[in-house]
PDB file of C-alpha atoms and ligand atoms in Angstrom:
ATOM      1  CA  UNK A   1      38.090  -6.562-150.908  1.00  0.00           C
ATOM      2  CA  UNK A   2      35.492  -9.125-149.671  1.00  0.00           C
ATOM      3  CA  UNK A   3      34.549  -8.177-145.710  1.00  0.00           C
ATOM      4  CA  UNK A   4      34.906 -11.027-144.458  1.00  0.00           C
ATOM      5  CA  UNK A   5      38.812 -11.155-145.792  1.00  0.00           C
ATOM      6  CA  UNK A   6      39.445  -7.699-144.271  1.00  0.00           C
ATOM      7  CA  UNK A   7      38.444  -8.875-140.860  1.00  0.00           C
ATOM      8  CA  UNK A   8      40.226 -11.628-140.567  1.00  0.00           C
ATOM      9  CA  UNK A   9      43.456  -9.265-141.544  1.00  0.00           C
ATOM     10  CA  UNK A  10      42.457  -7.709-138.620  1.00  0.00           C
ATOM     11  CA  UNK A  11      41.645 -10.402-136.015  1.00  0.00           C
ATOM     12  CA  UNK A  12      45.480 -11.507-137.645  1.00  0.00           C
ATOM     13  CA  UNK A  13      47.268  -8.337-136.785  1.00  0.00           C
ATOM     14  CA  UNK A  14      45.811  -7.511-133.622  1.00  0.00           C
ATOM     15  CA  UNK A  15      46.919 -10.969-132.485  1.00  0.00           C
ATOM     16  CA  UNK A  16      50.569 -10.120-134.100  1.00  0.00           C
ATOM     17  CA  UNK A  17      50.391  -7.015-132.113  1.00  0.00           C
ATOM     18  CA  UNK A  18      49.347  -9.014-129.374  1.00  0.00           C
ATOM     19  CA  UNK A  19      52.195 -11.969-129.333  1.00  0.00           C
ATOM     20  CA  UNK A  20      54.775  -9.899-129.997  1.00  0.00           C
ATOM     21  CA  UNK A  21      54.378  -6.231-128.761  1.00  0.00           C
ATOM     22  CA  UNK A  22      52.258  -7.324-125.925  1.00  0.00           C
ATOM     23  CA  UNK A  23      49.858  -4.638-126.953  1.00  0.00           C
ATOM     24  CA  UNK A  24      46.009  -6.335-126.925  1.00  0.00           C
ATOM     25  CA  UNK A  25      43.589  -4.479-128.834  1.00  0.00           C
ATOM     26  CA  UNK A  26      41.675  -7.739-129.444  1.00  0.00           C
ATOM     27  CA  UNK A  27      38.631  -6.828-127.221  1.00  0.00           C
ATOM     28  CA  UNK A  28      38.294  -3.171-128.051  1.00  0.00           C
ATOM     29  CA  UNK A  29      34.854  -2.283-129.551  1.00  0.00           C
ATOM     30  CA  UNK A  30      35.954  -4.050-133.103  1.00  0.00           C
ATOM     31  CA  UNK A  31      33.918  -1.379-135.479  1.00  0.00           C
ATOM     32  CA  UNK A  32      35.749   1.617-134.306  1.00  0.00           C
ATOM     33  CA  UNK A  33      39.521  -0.638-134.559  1.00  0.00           C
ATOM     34  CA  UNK A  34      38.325  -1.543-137.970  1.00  0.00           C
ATOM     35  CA  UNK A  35      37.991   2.169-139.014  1.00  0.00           C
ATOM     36  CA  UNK A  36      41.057   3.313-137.334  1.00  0.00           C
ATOM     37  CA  UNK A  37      43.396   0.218-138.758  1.00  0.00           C
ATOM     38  CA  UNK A  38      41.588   0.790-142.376  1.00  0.00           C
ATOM     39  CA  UNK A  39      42.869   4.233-141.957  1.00  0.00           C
ATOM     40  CA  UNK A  40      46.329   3.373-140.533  1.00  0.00           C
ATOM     41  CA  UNK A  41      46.520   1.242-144.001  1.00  0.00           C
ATOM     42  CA  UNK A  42      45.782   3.991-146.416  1.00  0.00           C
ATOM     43  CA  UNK A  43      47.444   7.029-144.634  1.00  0.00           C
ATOM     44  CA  UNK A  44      50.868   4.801-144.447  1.00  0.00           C
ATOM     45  CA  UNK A  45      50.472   3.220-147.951  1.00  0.00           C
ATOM     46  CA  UNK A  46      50.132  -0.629-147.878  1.00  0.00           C
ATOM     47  CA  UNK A  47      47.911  -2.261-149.869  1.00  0.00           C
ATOM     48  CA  UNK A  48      46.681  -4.408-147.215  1.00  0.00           C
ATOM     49  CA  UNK A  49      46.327  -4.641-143.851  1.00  0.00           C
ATOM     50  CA  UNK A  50      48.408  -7.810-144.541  1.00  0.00           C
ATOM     51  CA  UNK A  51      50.850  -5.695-145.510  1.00  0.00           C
ATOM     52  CA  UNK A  52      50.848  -3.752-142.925  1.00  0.00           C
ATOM     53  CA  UNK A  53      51.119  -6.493-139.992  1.00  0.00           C
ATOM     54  CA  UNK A  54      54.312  -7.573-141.788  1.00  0.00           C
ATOM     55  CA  UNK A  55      55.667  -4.081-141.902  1.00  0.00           C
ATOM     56  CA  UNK A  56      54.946  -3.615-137.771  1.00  0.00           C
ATOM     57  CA  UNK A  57      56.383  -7.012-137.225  1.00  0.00           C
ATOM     58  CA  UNK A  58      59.734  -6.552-139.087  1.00  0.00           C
ATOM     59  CA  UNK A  59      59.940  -2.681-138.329  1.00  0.00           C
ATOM     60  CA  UNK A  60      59.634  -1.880-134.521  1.00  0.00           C
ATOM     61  CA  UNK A  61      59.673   1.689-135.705  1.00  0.00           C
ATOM     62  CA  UNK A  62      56.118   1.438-136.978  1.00  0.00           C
ATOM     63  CA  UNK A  63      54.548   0.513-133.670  1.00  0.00           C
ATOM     64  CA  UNK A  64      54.320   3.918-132.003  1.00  0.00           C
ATOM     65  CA  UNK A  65      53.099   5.125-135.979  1.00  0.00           C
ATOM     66  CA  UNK A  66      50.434   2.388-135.576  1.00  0.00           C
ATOM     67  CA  UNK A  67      49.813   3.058-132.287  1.00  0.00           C
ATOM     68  CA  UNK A  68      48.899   6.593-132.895  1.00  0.00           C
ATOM     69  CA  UNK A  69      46.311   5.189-135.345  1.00  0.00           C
ATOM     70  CA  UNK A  70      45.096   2.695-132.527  1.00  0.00           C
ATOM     71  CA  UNK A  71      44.414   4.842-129.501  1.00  0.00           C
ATOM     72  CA  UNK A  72      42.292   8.445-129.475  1.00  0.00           C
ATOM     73  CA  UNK A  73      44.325  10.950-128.477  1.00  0.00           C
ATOM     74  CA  UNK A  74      41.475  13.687-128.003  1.00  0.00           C
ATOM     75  CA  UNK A  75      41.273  15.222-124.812  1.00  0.00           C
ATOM     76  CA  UNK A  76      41.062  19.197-122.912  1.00  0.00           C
ATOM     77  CA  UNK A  77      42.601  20.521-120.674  1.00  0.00           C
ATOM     78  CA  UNK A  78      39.057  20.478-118.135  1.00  0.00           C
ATOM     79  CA  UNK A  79      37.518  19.216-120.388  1.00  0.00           C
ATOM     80  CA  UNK A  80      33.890  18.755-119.323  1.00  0.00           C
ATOM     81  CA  UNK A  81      34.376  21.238-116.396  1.00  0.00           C
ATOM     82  CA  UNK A  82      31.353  20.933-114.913  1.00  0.00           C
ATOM     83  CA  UNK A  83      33.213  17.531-113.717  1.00  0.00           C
ATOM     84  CA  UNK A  84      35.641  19.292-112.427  1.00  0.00           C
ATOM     85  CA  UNK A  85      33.527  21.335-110.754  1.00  0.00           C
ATOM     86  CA  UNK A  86      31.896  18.589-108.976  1.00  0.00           C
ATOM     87  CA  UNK A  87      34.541  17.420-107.867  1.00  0.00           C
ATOM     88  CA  UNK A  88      36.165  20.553-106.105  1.00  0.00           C
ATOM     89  CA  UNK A  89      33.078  21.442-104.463  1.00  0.00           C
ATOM     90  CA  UNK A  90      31.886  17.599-103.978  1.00  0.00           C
ATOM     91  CA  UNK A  91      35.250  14.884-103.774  1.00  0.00           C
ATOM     92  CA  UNK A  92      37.547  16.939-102.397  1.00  0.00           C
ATOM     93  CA  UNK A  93      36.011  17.931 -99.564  1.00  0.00           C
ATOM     94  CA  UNK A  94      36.362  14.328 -98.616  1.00  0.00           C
ATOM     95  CA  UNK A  95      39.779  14.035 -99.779  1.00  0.00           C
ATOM     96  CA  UNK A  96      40.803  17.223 -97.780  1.00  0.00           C
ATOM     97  CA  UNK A  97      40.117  14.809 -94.489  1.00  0.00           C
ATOM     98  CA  UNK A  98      43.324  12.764 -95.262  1.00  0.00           C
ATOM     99  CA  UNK A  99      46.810  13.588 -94.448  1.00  0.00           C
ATOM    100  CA  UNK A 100      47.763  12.143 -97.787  1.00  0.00           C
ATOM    101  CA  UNK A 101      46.578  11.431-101.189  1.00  0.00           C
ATOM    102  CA  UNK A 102      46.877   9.426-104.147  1.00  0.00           C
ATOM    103  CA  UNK A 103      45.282  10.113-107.332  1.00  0.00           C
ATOM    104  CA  UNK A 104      45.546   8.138-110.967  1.00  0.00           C
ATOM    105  CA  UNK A 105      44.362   9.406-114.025  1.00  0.00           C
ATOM    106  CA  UNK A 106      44.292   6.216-116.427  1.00  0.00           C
ATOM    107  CA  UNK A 107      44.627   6.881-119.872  1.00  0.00           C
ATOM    108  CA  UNK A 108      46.265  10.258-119.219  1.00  0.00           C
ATOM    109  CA  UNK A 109      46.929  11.265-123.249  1.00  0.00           C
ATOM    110  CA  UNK A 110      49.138  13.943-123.433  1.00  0.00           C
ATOM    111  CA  UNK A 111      48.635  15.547-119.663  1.00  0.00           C
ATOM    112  CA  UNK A 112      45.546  17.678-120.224  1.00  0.00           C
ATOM    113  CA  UNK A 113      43.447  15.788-117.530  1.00  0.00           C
ATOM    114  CA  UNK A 114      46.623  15.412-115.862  1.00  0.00           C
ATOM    115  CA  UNK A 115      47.592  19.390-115.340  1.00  0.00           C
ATOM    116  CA  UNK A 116      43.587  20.307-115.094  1.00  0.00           C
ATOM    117  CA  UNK A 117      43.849  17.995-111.093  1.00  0.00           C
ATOM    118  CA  UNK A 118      47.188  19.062-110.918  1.00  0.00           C
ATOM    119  CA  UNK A 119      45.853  22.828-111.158  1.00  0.00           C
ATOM    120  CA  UNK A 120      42.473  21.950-109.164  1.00  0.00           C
ATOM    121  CA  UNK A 121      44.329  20.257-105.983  1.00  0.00           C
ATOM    122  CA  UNK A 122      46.751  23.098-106.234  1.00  0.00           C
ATOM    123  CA  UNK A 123      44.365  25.638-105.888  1.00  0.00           C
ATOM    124  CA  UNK A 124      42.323  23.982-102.963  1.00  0.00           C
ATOM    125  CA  UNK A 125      45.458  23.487-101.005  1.00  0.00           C
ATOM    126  CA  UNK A 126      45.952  19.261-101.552  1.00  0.00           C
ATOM    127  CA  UNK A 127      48.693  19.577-104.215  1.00  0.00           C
ATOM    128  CA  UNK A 128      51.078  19.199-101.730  1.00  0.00           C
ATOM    129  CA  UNK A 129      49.898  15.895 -99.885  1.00  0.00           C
ATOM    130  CA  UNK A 130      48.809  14.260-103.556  1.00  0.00           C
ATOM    131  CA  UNK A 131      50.742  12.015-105.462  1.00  0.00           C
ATOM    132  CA  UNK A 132      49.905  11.612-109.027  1.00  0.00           C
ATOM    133  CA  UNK A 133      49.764   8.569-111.431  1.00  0.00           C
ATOM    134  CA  UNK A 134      49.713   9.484-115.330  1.00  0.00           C
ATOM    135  CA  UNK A 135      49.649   6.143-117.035  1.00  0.00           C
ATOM    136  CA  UNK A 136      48.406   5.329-120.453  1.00  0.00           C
ATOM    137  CA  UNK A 137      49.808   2.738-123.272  1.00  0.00           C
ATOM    138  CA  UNK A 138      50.967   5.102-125.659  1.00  0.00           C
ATOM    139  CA  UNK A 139      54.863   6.617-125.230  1.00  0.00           C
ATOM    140  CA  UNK A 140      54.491   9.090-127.352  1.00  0.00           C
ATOM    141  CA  UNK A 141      51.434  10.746-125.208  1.00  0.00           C
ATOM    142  CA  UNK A 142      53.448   9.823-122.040  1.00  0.00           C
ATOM    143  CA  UNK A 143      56.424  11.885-123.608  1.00  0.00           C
ATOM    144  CA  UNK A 144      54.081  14.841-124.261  1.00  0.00           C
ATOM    145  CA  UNK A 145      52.311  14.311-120.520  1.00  0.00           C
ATOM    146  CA  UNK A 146      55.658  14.485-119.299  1.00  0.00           C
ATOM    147  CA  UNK A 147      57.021  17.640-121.405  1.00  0.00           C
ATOM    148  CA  UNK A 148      53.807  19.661-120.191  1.00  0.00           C
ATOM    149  CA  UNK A 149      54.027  21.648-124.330  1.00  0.00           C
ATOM    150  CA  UNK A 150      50.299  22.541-125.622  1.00  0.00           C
ATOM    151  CA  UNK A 151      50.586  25.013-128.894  1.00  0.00           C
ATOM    152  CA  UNK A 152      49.070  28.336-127.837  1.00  0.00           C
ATOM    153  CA  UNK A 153      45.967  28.206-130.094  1.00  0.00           C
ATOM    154  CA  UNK A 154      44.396  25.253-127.454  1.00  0.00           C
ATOM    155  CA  UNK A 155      45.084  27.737-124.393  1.00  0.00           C
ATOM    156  CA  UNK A 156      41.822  29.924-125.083  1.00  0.00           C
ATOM    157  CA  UNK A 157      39.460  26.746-125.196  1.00  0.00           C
ATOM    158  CA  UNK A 158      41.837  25.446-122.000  1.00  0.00           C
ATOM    159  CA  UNK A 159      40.498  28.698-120.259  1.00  0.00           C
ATOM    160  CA  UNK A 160      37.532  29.049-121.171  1.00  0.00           C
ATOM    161  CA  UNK A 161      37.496  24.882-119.273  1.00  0.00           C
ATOM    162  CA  UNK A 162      39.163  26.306-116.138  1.00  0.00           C
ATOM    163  CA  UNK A 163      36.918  29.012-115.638  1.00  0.00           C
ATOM    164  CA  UNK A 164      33.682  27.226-115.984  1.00  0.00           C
ATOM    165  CA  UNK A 165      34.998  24.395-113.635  1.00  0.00           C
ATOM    166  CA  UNK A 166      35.234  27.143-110.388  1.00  0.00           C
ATOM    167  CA  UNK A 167      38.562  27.584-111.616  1.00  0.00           C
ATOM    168  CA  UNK A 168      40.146  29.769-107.998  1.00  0.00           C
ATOM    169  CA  UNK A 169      43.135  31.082-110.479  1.00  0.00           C
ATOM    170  CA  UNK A 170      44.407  32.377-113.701  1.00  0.00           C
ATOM    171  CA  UNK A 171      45.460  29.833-115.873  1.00  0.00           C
ATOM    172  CA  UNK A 172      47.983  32.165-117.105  1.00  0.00           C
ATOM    173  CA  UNK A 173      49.517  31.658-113.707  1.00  0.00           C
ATOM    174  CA  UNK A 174      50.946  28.111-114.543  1.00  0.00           C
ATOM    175  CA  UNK A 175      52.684  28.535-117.980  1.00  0.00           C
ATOM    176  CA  UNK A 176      54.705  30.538-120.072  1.00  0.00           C
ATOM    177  CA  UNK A 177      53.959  31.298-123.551  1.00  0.00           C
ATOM    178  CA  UNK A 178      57.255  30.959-125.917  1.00  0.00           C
ATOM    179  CA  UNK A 179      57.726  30.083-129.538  1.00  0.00           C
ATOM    180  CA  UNK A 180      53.949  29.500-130.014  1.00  0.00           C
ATOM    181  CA  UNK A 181      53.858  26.755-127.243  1.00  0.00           C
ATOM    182  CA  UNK A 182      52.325  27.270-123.701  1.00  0.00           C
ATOM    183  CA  UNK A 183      55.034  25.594-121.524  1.00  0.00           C
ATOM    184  CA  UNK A 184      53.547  24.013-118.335  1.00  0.00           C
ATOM    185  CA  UNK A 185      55.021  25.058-114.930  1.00  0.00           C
ATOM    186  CA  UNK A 186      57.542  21.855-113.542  1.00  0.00           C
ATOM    187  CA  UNK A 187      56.068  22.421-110.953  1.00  0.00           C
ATOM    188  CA  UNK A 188      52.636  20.462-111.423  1.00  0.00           C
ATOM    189  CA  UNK A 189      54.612  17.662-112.414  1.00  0.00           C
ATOM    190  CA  UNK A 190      57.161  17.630-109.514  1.00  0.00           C
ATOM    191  CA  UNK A 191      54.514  15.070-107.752  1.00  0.00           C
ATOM    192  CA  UNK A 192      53.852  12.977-110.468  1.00  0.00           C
ATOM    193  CA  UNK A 193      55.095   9.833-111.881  1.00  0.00           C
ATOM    194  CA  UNK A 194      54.211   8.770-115.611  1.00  0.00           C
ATOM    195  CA  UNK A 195      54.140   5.044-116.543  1.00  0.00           C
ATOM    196  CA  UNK A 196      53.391   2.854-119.071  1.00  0.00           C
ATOM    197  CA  UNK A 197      50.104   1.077-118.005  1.00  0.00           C
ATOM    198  CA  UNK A 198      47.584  -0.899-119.719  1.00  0.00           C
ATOM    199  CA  UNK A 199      44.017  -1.178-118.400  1.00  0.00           C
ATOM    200  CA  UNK A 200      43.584  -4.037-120.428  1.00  0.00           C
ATOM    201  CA  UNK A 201      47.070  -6.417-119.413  1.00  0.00           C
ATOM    202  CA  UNK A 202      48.275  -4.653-116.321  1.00  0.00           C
ATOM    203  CA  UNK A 203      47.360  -5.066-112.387  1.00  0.00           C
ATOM    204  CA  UNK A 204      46.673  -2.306-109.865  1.00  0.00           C
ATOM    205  CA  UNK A 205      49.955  -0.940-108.737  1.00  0.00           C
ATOM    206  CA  UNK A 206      49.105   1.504-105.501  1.00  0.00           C
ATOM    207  CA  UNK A 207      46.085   2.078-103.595  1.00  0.00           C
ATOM    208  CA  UNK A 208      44.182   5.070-104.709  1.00  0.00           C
ATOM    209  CA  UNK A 209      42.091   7.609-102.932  1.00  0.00           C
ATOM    210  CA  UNK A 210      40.777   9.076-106.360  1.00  0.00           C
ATOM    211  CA  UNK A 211      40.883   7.362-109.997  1.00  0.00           C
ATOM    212  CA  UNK A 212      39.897   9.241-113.183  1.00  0.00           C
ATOM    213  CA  UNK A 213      39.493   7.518-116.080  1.00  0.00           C
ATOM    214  CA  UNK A 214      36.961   9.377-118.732  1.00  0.00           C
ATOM    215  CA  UNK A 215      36.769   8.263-122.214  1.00  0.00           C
ATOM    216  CA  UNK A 216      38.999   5.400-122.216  1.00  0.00           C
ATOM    217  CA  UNK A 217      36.646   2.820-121.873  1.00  0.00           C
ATOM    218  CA  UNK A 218      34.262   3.942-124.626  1.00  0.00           C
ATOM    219  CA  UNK A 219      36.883   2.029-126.747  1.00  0.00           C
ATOM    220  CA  UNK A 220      36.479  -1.454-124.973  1.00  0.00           C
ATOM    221  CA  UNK A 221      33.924  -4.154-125.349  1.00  0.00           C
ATOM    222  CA  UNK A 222      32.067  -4.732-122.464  1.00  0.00           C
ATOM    223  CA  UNK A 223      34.453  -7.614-121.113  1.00  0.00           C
ATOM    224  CA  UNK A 224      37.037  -5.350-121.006  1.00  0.00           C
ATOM    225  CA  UNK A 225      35.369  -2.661-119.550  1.00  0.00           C
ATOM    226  CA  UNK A 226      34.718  -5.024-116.540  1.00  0.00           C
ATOM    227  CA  UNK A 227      38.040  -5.964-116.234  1.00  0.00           C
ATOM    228  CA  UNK A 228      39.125  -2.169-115.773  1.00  0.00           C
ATOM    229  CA  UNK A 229      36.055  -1.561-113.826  1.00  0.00           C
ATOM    230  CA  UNK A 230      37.229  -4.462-111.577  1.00  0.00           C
ATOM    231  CA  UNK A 231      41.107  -2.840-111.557  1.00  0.00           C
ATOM    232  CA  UNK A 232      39.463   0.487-110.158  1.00  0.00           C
ATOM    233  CA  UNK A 233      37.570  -1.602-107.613  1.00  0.00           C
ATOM    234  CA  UNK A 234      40.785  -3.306-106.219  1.00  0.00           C
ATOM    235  CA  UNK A 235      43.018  -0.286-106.226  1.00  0.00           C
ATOM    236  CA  UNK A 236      40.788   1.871-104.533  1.00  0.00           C
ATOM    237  CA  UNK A 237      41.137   2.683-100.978  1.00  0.00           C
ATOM    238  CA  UNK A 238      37.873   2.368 -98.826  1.00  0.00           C
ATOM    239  CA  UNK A 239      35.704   4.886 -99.882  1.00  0.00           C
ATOM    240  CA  UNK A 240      38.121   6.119-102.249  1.00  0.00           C
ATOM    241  CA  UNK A 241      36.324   7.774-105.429  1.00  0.00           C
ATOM    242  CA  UNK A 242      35.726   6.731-109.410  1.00  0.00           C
ATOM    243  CA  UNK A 243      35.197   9.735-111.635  1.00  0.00           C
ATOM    244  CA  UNK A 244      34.411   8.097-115.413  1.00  0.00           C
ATOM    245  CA  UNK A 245      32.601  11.259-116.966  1.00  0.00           C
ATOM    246  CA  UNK A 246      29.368  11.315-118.621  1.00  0.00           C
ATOM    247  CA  UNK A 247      29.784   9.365-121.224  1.00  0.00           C
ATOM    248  CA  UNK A 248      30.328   5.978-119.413  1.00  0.00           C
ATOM    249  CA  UNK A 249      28.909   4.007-116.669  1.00  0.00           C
ATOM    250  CA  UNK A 250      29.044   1.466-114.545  1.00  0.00           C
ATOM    251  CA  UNK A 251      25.510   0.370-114.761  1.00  0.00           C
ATOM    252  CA  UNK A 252      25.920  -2.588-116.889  1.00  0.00           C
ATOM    253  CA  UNK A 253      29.195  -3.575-115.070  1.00  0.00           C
ATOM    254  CA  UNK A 254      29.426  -7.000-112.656  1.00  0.00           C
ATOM    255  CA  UNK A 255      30.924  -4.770-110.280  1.00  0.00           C
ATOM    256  CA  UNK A 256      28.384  -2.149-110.096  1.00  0.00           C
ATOM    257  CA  UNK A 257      27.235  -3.498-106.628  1.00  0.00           C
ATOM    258  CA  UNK A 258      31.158  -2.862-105.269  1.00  0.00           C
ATOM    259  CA  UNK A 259      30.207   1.168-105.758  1.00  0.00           C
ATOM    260  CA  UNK A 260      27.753   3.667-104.931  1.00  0.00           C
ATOM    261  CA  UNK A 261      26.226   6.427-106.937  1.00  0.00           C
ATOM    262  CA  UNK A 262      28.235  10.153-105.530  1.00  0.00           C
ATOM    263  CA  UNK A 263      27.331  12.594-108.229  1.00  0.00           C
ATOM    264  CA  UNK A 264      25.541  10.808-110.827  1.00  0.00           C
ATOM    265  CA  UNK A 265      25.278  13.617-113.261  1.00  0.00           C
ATOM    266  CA  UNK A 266      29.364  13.167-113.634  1.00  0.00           C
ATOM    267  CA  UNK A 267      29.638   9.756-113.219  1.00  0.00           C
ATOM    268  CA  UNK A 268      31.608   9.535-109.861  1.00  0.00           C
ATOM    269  CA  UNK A 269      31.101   6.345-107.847  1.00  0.00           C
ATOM    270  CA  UNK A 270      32.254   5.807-104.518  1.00  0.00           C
ATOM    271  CA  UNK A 271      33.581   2.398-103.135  1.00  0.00           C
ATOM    272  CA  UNK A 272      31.323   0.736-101.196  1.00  0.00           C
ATOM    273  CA  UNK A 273      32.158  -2.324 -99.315  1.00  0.00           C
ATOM    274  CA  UNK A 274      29.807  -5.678-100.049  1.00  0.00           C
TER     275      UNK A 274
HETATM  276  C1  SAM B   1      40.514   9.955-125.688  1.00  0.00           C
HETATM  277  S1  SAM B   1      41.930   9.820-124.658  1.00  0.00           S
HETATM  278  C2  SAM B   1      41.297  10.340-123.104  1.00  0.00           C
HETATM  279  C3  SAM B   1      42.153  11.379-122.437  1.00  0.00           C
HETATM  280  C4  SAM B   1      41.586  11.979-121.159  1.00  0.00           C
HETATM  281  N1  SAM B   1      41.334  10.953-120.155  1.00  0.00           N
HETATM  282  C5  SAM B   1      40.343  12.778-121.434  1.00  0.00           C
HETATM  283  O1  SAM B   1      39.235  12.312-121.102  1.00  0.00           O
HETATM  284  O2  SAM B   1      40.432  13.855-121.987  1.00  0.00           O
HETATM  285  C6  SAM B   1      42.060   8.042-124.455  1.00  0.00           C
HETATM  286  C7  SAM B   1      43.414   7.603-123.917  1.00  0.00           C
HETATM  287  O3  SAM B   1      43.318   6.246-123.463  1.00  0.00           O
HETATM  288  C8  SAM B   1      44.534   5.605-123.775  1.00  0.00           C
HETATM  289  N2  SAM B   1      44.328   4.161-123.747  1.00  0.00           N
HETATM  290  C9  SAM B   1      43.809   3.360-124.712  1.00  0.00           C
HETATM  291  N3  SAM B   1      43.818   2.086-124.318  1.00  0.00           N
HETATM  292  C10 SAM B   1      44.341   2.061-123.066  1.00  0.00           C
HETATM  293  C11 SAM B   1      44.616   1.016-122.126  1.00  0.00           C
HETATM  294  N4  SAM B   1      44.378  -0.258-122.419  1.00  0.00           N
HETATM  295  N5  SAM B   1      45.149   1.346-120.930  1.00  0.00           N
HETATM  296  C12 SAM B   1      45.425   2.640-120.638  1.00  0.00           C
HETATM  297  N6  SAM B   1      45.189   3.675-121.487  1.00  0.00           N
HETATM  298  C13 SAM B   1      44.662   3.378-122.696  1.00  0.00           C
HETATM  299  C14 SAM B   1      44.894   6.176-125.133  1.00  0.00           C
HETATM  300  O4  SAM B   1      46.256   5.997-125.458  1.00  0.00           O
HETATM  301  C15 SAM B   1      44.514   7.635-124.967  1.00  0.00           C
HETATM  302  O5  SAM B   1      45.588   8.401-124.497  1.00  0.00           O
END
């Protein structure tokens, strides 16, 4: 099929998506939405993705099937620890000067980054003041974030995370291991609340004294990222802290002037006022 058809399937159903789920994938980096929707097409069967947008119109049940095509659902649990580590022995001694905390991790997947700050504050003695915001777009990760299940064979890489990050415990300490599944403790969740959020069509909700959002807006063009970029910005309390991970930046953003460099090596920026 000519190219130029194809991507005008696609401009076609991510504005179906768009109009009728209220789901806008319109300005995410287009090449890597191409891939994932020509994909989505072959792995369900359609002949087009024509075929497809009339399918996810018609049949609400194919939404969360397309939407597990549409969003990356690759994550660790400390993943990157040295992140982690920088921010135990460089955030939260900053944090620890408040008599309560709020922390968001946007684009949460299925709880990894979620438990690993759960776990960290625990162990530095903040778990108790923190609450928690675990939001992301897709329900089925939000189910998973909320059910705190990883199968048994991830645990060893999980770890292996926790221990390079500084990790104070034993892992081991905070599940229990049955039919094949590590089951997280309730307790890491008992301060959290999960919610449907989208970086890309939502507003800030609470004012934050830590956000974490790594390896969400890889998938964004660069409008986009400045939109969630300017989200972080507004929910963030003064000198409240961005962590965004190595892999993105705000260098390019148009409010890169509204932060300032904390640990550059990690990618956490600190609120700064104009
Ligand atoms: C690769 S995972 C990152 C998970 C975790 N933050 C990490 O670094 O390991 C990307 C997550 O971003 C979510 N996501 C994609 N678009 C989003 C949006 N507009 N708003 C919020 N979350 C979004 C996806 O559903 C997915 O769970």
């Amino acid at each position: 099929m000519p190219d130029k058809i194809e991507d005008l399937e696609i401009q076609l159903l991510l504005e179906a998506l768009f109009q009728h789920y209220h789901y806008d994938f319109r300005h995410y980096a287009r090449a890597s939405i191409k891939r994932r929707l020509v994909q989505a097409r072959d792995q369900l069967g359609f002949a087009s993705i024509s075929a497809l947008q009339d399918r996810v119109l018609h049949d609400p049940d194919m939404l969360p099937r397309l939407l597990g095509y549409l969003t990356v659902q690759v994550s660790e649990m400390f993943r990157d620890p040295s992140y982690f580590r920088a921010l135990r022995e460089k955030v939260l001694p900053h944090l620890r000067t408040y008599p309560s905390l709020k922390v968001w991790i946007a684009g949460c997947s299925a709880g990894e980054e979620l438990y690993s700050l759960a776990i960290l504050l625990r162990e530095e003695g903040l778990y108790e003041r923190t609450l928690f915001y675990a939001t992301d777009i897709n329900p089925d990760a939000l189910s998973a974030a909320e059910a705190g299940l990883y199968p048994l064979d991830r645990i060893r890489k999980f770890t292996e995370n926790h221990q390079k990050s500084g990790g104070k415990s034993s892992l081991s300490d905070y599940y229990t291991a049955a039919y094949g599944r590590a089951v997280f403790d309730k307790s890491l969740r008992d301060r959290v609340v999960f919610s449907d959020h989208s970086l890309v069509t939502d507003a800030v909700f609470a004012e934050m004294h830590l956000i974490s959002c790594r390896n969400v807006m890889i998938y964004f063009d660069r409008a986009l990222q400045d939109r969630a970029i300017g989200l972080f910005r507004e929910s963030l309390t003064r000198k409240g802290f961005l962590g965004l991970g190595s892999k993105e930046s705000l260098r390019f953003s148009r409010h890169a002037t509204g932060f300032a460099d904390f640990v550059p090596e990690e990618k956490i920026y600190q609120r700064r006022e104009p």
